[in-house]
XYZ file of C-alpha atoms in Angstrom:
240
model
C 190.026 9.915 -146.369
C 189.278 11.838 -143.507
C 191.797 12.979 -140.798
C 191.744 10.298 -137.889
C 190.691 12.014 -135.182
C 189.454 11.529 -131.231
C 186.448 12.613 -129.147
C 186.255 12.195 -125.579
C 182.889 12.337 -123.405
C 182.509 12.436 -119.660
C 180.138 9.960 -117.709
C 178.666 10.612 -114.440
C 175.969 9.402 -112.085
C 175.092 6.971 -109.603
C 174.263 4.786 -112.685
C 177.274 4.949 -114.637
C 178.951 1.977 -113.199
C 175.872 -0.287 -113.705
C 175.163 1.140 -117.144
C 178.283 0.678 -118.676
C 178.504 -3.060 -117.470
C 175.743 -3.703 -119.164
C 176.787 -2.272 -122.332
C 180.803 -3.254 -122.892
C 182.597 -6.295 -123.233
C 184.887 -5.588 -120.280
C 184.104 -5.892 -116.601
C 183.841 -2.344 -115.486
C 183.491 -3.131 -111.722
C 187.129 -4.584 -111.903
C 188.557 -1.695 -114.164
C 191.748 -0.216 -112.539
C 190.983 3.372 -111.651
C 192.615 5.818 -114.022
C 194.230 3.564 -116.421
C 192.761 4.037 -120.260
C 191.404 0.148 -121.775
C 190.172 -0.761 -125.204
C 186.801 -2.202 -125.295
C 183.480 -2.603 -127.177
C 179.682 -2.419 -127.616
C 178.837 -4.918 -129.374
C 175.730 -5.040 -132.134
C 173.133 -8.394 -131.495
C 175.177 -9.995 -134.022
C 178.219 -9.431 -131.370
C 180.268 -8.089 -133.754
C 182.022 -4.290 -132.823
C 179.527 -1.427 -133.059
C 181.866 1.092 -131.464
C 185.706 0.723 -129.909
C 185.963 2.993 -126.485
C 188.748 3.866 -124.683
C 186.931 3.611 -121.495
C 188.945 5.218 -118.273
C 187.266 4.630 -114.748
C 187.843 7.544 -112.484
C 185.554 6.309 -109.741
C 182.314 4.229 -109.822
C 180.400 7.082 -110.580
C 182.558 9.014 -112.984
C 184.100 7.669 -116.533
C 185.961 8.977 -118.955
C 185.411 7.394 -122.712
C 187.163 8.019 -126.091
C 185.692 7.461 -129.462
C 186.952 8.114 -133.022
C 185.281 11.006 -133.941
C 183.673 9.814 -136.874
C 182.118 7.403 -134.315
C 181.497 10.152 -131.786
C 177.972 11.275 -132.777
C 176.623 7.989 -133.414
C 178.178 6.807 -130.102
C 176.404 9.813 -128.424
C 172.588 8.901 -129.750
C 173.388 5.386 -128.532
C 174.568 6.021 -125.003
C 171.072 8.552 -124.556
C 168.858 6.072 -126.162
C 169.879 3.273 -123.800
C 170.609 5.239 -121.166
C 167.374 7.314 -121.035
C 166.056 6.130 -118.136
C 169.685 5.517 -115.751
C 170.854 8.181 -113.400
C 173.649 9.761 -115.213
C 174.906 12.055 -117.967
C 177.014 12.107 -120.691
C 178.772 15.190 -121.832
C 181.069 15.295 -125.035
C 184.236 17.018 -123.458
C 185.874 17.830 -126.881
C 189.057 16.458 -129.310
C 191.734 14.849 -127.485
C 195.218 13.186 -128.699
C 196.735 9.490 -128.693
C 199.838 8.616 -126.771
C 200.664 4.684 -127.084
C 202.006 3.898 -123.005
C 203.273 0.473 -123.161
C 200.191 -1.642 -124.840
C 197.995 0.588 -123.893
C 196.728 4.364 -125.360
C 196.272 7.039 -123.336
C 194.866 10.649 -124.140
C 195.011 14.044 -123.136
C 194.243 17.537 -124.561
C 197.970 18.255 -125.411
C 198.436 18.353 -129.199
C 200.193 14.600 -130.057
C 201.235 13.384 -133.987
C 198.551 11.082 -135.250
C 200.655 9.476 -138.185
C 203.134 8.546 -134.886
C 200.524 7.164 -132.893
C 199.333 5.301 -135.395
C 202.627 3.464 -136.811
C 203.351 2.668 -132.874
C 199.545 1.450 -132.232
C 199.633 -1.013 -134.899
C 203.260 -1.975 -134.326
C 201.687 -3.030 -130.856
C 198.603 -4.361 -131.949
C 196.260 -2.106 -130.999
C 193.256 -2.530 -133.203
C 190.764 0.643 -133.376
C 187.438 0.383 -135.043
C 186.079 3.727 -136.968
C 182.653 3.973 -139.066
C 184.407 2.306 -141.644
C 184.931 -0.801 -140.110
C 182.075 -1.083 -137.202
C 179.911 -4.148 -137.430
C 182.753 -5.919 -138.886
C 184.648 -7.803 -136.823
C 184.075 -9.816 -133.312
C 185.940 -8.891 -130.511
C 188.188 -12.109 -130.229
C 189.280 -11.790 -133.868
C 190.736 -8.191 -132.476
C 192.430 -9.860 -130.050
C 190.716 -7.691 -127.746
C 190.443 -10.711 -125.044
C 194.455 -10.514 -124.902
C 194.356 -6.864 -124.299
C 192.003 -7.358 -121.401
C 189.161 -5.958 -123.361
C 186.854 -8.584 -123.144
C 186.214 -11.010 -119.661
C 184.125 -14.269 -120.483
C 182.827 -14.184 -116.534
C 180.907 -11.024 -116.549
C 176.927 -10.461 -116.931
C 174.721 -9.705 -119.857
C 175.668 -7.092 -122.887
C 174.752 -6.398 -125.943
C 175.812 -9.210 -128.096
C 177.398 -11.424 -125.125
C 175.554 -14.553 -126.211
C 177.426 -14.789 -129.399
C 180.613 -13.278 -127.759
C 180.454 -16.126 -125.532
C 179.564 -19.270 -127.717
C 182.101 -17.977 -130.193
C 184.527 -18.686 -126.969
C 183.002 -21.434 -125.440
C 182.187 -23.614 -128.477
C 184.278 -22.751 -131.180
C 187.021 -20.824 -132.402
C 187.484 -17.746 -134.900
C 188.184 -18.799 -138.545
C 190.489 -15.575 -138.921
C 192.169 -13.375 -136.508
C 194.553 -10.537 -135.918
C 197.788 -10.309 -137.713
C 200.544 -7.342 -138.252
C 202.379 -7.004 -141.487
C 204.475 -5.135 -143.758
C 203.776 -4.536 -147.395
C 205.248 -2.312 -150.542
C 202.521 -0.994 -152.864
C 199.526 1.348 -152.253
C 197.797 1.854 -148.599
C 194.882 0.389 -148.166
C 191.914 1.850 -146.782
C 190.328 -0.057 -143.511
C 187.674 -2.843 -144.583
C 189.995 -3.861 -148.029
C 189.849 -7.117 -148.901
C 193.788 -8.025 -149.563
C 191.978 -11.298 -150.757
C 188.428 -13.336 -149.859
C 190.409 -14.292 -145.917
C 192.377 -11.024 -145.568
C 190.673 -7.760 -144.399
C 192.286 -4.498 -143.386
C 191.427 -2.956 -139.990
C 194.111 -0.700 -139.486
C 197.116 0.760 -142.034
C 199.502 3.400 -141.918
C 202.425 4.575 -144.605
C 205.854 2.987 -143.822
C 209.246 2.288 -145.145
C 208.022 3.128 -148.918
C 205.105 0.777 -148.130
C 202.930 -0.007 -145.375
C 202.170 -1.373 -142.039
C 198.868 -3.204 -141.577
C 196.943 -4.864 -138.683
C 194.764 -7.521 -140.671
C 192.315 -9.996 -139.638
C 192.964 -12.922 -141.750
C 193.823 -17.100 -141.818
C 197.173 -17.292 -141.864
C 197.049 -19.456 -144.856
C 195.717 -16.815 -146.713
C 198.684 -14.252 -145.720
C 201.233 -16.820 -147.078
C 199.276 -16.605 -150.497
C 200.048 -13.178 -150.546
C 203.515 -13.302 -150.056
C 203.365 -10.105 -147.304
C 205.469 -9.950 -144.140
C 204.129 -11.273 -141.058
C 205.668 -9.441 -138.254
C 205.448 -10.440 -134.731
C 202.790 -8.768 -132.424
C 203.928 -8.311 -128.725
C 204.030 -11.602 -126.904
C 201.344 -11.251 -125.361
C 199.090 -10.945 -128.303
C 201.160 -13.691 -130.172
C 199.355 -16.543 -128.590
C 196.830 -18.572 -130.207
C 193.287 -16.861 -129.561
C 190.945 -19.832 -128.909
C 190.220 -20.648 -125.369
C 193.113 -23.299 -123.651
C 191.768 -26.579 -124.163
């Protein structure tokens, strides 16, 4: 299993703003400025393609993180739709996690991984990597209760889906933290046929793991179920 590892890219251009709006599941017009959020681009299917740490600087000048197994991939994807806006991207280099609050934020300074990651999932934060893109829909993250998704924003790839998922129905299976003994398991296990592994990290002669699952199916498998910060707690259909 390869190191986890991040990649951060600059955006700039008259175009940037517009560009990225129509290509994340957050509203980037209403993005704080400077402040690092977790969102997606979605595939047709509107399940995850890639996760981005996407920080807003100014309306014409982002800053976005990728894992950097993702990074390349990410790269061909930005060009390809963005061949004809009024910007550039530039890949700026490897950069390290720091969890602030519920939030990550990264710099260049040299950070432990295995720490980030053990406090990320303890919070809930959800990261997708080439393992485990196309996957899983951005609700069943969560990602709506980490302000990573707004239902009242324009088109982007996948929305329709994104959208009817939220409007019309509810996820089947969702995020859950818990702690196990045995063996780590890789992202994308199947614990069982409704419990599937997005994130895991060594722990306490087991593991921790952020799951998307029914929580039927977690009783089955007699793991702890550990609570996620309140705000991620809550049920994850829309209020009735």
């Amino acid at each position: 299993m390869s190191q986890l590892a991040f990649t951060a890219f600059s955006l700039n251009g008259v175009d940037a703003q517009k560009f990225l709006q129509g290509q994340v599941t957050v509203h980037v017009e209403r993005l704080p400025e400077n402040e690092s959020r977790y969102t997606a681009i979605c595939d047709l299917k509107g399940r995850i393609h890639f996760g981005l740490w996407i920080k807003r600087l100014n309306p014409e000048s982002f800053e976005l993180v990728t894992t950097q197994d993702q990074a390349e991939e990410f790269s061909k994807h930005m060009k390809k739709f963005g061949a004809f806006s009024k910007m550039k991207l530039e890949e700026v280099g490897t950069v390290y996690p720091t969890v602030v609050g519920t939030q990550t934020e990264f710099s260049a300074t040299t950070t432990d991984i295995d720490t980030w990651q053990v406090q990320a999932i303890q919070s809930g934060q959800a990261w997708i990597t080439q393992t485990t893109e196309h996957l899983f829909q951005p609700q069943e993250l969560r990602l709506h209760q980490r302000d990573g998704v707004h239902f009242d924003k324009g088109c982007y790839l996948g929305q329709e889906i994104v959208a009817r998922l939220w409007f019309k129905a509810k996820p089947k299976h969702w995020l859950h933290l818990i702690q196990a003994k045995g063996d780590l398991p890789a992202s994308a296990t199947q614990l069982n046929k409704d419990v599937e592994v997005v994130n895991s990290v060594a722990f306490d002669e087991g593991y921790l793991a952020l799951v998307i699952a029914k929580p039927a199916a977690l009783e089955e498998l007699g793991v702890t179920v550990l609570d996620l910060p309140e705000m991620l707690n809550g049920d994850v259909a829309r209020p009735s």
